[in-house]
Each structure stands twice: as structure tokens, then as C-alpha cells.
Tab-separated table of N, CA and C in Angstrom:
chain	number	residue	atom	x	y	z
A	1	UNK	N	0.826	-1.185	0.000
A	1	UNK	CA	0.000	0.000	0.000
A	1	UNK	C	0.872	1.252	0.000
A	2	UNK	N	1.830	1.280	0.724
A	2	UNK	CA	3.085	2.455	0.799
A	2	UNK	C	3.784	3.173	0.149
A	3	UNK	N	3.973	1.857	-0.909
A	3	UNK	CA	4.581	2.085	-2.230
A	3	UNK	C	3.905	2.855	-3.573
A	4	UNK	N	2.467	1.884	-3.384
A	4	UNK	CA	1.367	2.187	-4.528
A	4	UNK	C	0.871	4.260	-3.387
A	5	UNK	N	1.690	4.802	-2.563
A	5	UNK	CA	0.643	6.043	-1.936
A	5	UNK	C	-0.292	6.081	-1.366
A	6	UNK	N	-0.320	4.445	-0.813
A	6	UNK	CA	-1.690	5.112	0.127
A	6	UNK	C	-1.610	4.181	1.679
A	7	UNK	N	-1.967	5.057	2.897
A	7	UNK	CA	-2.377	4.570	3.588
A	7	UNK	C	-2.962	3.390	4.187
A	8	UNK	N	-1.862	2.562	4.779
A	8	UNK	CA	-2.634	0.939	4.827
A	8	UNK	C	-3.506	0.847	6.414
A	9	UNK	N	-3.927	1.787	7.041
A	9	UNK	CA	-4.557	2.145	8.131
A	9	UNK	C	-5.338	2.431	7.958
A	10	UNK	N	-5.953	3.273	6.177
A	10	UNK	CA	-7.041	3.270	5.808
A	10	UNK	C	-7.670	1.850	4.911
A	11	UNK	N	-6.760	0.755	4.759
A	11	UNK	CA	-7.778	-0.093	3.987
A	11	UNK	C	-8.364	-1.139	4.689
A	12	UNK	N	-9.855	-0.956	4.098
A	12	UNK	CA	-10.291	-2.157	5.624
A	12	UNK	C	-10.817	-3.286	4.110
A	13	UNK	N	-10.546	-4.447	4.982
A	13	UNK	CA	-10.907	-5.610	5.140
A	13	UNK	C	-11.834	-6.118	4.951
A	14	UNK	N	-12.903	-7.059	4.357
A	14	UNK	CA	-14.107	-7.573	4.293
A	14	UNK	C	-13.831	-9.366	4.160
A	15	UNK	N	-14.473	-9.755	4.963
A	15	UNK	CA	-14.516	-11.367	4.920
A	15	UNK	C	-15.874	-11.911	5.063
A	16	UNK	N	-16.153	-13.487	4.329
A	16	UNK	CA	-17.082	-14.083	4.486
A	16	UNK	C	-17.018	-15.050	4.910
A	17	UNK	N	-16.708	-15.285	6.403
A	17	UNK	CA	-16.560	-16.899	6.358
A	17	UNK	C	-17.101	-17.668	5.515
A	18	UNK	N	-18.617	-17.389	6.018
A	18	UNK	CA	-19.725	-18.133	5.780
A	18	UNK	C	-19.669	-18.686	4.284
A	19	UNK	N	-18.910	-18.076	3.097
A	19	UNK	CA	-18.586	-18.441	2.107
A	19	UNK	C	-18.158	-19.675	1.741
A	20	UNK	N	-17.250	-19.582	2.553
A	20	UNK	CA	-16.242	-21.070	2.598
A	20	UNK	C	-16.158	-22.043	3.503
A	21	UNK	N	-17.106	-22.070	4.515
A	21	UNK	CA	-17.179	-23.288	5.335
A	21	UNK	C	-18.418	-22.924	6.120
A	22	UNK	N	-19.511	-23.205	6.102
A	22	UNK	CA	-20.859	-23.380	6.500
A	22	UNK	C	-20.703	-23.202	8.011
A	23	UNK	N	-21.188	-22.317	8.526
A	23	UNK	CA	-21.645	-21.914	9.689
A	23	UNK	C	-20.227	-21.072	10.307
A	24	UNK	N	-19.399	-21.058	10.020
A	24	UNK	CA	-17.726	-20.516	10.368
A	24	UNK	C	-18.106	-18.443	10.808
A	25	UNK	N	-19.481	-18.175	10.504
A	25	UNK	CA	-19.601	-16.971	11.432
A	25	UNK	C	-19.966	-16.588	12.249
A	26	UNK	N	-20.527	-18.099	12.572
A	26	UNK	CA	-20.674	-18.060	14.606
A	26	UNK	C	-19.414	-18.811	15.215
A	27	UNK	N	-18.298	-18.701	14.594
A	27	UNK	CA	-17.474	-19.883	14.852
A	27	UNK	C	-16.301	-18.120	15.283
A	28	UNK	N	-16.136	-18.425	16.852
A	28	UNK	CA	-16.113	-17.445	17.537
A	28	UNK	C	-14.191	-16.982	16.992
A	29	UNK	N	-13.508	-18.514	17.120
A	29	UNK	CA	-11.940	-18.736	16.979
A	29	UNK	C	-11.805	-18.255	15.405
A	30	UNK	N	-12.731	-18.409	14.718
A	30	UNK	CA	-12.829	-18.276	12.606
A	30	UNK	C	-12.767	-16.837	12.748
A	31	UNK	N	-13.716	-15.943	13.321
A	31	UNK	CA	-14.183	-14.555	13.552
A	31	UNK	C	-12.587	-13.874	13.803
A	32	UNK	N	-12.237	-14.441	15.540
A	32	UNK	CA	-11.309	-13.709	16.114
A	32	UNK	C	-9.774	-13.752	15.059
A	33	UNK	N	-9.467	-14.577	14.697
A	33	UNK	CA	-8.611	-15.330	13.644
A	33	UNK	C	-8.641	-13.853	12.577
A	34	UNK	N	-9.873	-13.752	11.765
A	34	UNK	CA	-9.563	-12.745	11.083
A	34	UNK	C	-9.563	-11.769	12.122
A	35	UNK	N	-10.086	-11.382	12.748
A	35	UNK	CA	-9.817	-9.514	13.269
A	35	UNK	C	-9.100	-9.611	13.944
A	36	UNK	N	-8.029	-10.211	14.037
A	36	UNK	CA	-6.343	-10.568	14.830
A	36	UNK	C	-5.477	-10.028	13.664
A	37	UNK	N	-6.219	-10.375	12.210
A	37	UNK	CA	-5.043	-10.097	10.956
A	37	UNK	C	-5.657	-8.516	10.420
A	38	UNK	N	-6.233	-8.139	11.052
A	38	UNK	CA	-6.998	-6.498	10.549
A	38	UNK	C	-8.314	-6.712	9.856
A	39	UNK	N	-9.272	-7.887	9.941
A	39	UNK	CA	-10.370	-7.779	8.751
A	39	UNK	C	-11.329	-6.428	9.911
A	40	UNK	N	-11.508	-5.887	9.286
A	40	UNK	CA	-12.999	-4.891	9.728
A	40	UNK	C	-13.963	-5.061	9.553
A	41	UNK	N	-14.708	-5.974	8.913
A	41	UNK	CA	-15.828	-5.897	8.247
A	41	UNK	C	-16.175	-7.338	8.121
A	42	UNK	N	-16.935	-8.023	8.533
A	42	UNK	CA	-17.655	-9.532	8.504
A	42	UNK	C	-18.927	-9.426	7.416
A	43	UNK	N	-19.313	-10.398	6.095
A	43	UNK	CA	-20.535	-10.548	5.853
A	43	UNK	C	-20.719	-11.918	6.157
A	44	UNK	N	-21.832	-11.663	6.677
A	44	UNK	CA	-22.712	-13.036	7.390
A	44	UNK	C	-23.545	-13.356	5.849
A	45	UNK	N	-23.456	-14.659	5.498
A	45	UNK	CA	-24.292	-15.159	4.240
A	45	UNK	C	-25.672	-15.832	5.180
A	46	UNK	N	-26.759	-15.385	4.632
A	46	UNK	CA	-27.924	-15.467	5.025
A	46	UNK	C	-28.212	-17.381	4.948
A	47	UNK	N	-27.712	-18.014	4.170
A	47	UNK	CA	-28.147	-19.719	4.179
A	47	UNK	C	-27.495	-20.323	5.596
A	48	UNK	N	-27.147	-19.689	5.800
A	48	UNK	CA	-26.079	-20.149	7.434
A	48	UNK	C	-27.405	-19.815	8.561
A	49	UNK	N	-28.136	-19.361	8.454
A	49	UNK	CA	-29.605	-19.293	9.385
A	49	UNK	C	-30.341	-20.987	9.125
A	50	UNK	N	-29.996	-21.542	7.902
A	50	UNK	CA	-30.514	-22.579	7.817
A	50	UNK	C	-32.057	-22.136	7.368
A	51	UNK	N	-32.775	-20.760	6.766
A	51	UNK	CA	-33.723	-20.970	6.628
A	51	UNK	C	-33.911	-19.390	6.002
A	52	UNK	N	-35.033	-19.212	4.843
A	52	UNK	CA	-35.105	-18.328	4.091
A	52	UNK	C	-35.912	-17.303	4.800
A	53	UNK	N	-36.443	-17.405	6.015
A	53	UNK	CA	-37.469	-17.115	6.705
A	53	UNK	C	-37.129	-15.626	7.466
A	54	UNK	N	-37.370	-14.703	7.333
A	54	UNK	CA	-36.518	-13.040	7.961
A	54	UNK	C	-36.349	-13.419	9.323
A	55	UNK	N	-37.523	-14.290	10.194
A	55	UNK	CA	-37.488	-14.173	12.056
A	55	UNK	C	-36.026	-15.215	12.223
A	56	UNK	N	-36.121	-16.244	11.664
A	56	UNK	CA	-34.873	-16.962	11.432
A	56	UNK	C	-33.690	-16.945	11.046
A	57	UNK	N	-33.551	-15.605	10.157
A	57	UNK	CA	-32.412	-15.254	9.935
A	57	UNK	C	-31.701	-14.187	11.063
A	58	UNK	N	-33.208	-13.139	11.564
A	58	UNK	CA	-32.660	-11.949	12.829
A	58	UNK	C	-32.224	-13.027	13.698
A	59	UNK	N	-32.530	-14.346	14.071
A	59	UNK	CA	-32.270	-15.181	15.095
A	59	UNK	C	-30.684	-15.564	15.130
A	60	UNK	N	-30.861	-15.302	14.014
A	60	UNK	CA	-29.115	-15.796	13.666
A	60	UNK	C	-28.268	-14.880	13.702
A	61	UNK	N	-28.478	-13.718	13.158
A	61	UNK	CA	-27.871	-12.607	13.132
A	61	UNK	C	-27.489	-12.385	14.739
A	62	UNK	N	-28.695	-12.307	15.621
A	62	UNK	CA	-28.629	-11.890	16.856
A	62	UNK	C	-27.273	-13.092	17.823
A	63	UNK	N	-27.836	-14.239	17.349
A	63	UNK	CA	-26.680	-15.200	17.752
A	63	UNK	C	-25.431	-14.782	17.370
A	64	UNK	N	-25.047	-14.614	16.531
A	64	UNK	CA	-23.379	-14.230	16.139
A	64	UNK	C	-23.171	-12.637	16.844
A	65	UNK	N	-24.201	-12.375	17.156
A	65	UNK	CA	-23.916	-10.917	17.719
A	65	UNK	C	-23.535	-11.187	19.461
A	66	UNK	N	-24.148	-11.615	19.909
A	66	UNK	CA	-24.419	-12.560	21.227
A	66	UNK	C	-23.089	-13.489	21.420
A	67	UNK	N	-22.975	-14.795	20.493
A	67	UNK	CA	-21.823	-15.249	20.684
A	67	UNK	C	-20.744	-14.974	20.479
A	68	UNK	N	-20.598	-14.195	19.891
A	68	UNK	CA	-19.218	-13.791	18.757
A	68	UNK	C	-18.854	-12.787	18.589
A	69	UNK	N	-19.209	-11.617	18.285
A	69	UNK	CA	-19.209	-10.605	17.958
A	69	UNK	C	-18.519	-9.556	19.567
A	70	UNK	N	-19.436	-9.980	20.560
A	70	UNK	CA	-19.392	-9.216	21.383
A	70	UNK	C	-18.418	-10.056	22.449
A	71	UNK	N	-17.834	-11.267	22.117
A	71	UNK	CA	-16.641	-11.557	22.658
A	71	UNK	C	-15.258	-10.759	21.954
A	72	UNK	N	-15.061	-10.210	20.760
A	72	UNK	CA	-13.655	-9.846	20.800
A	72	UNK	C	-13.350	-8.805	21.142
């Protein structure tokens, strides 16, 4: 980034676990793992609720917020 002029304090990070190994964004050690290496930014993939359903997905959402999120 230094080289190319820019600020590497400004580039953030985006990861999906959930992309690559099914359920890995309630997976508290997967989470902490990246935001140990600088990721900023988590997307949670909605099939990891196990269900297309909105109350089922806030359920999930709220879980990774609950388990995970608010441990690091």
C-alpha cells in the first residue's frame, strides 16, 4: 500500500466466512482469527440461518452478535 501512496490504516478488510465453510460466522476462533489479521468488516451469508425465513435469519444474526461478535 506504501509504495502504490496510500495509507494501509485506511484499507479495511471484508470477509465471508460463511462463504467457505458453512456456519464458520458463529465460529467465535474463525471470527477472532480474522480480526487478529486487521479484517474490519464480517458478511454473514444469510443460508447459514438454515432458513429463508426473515425471524430466522434476525435469530441468527442476533446469535453471532451474542456469541461472537461481542466476545472480541
Amino acid at each position: 500500500a506504501k509504495e502504490a501512496g496510500r495509507d494501509p490504516a485506511k484499507i479495511e478488510l471484508s470477509v465471508a466466512p460463511g462463504a467457505w465453510k458453512f456456519g464458520a460466522s458463529a465460529d467465535l476462533g474463525v471470527v477472532k482469527a480474522y480480526a487478529d489479521i486487521g479484517v474490519t468488516r464480517f458478511v454473514m451469508v444469510a443460508n447459514e440461518a438454515m432458513s429463508t425465513e426473515i425471524p430466522a435469519i434476525e435469530r441468527y444474526i442476533k446469535k453471532v452478535q451474542d456469541e461472537v461478535l461481542a466476545k472480541l
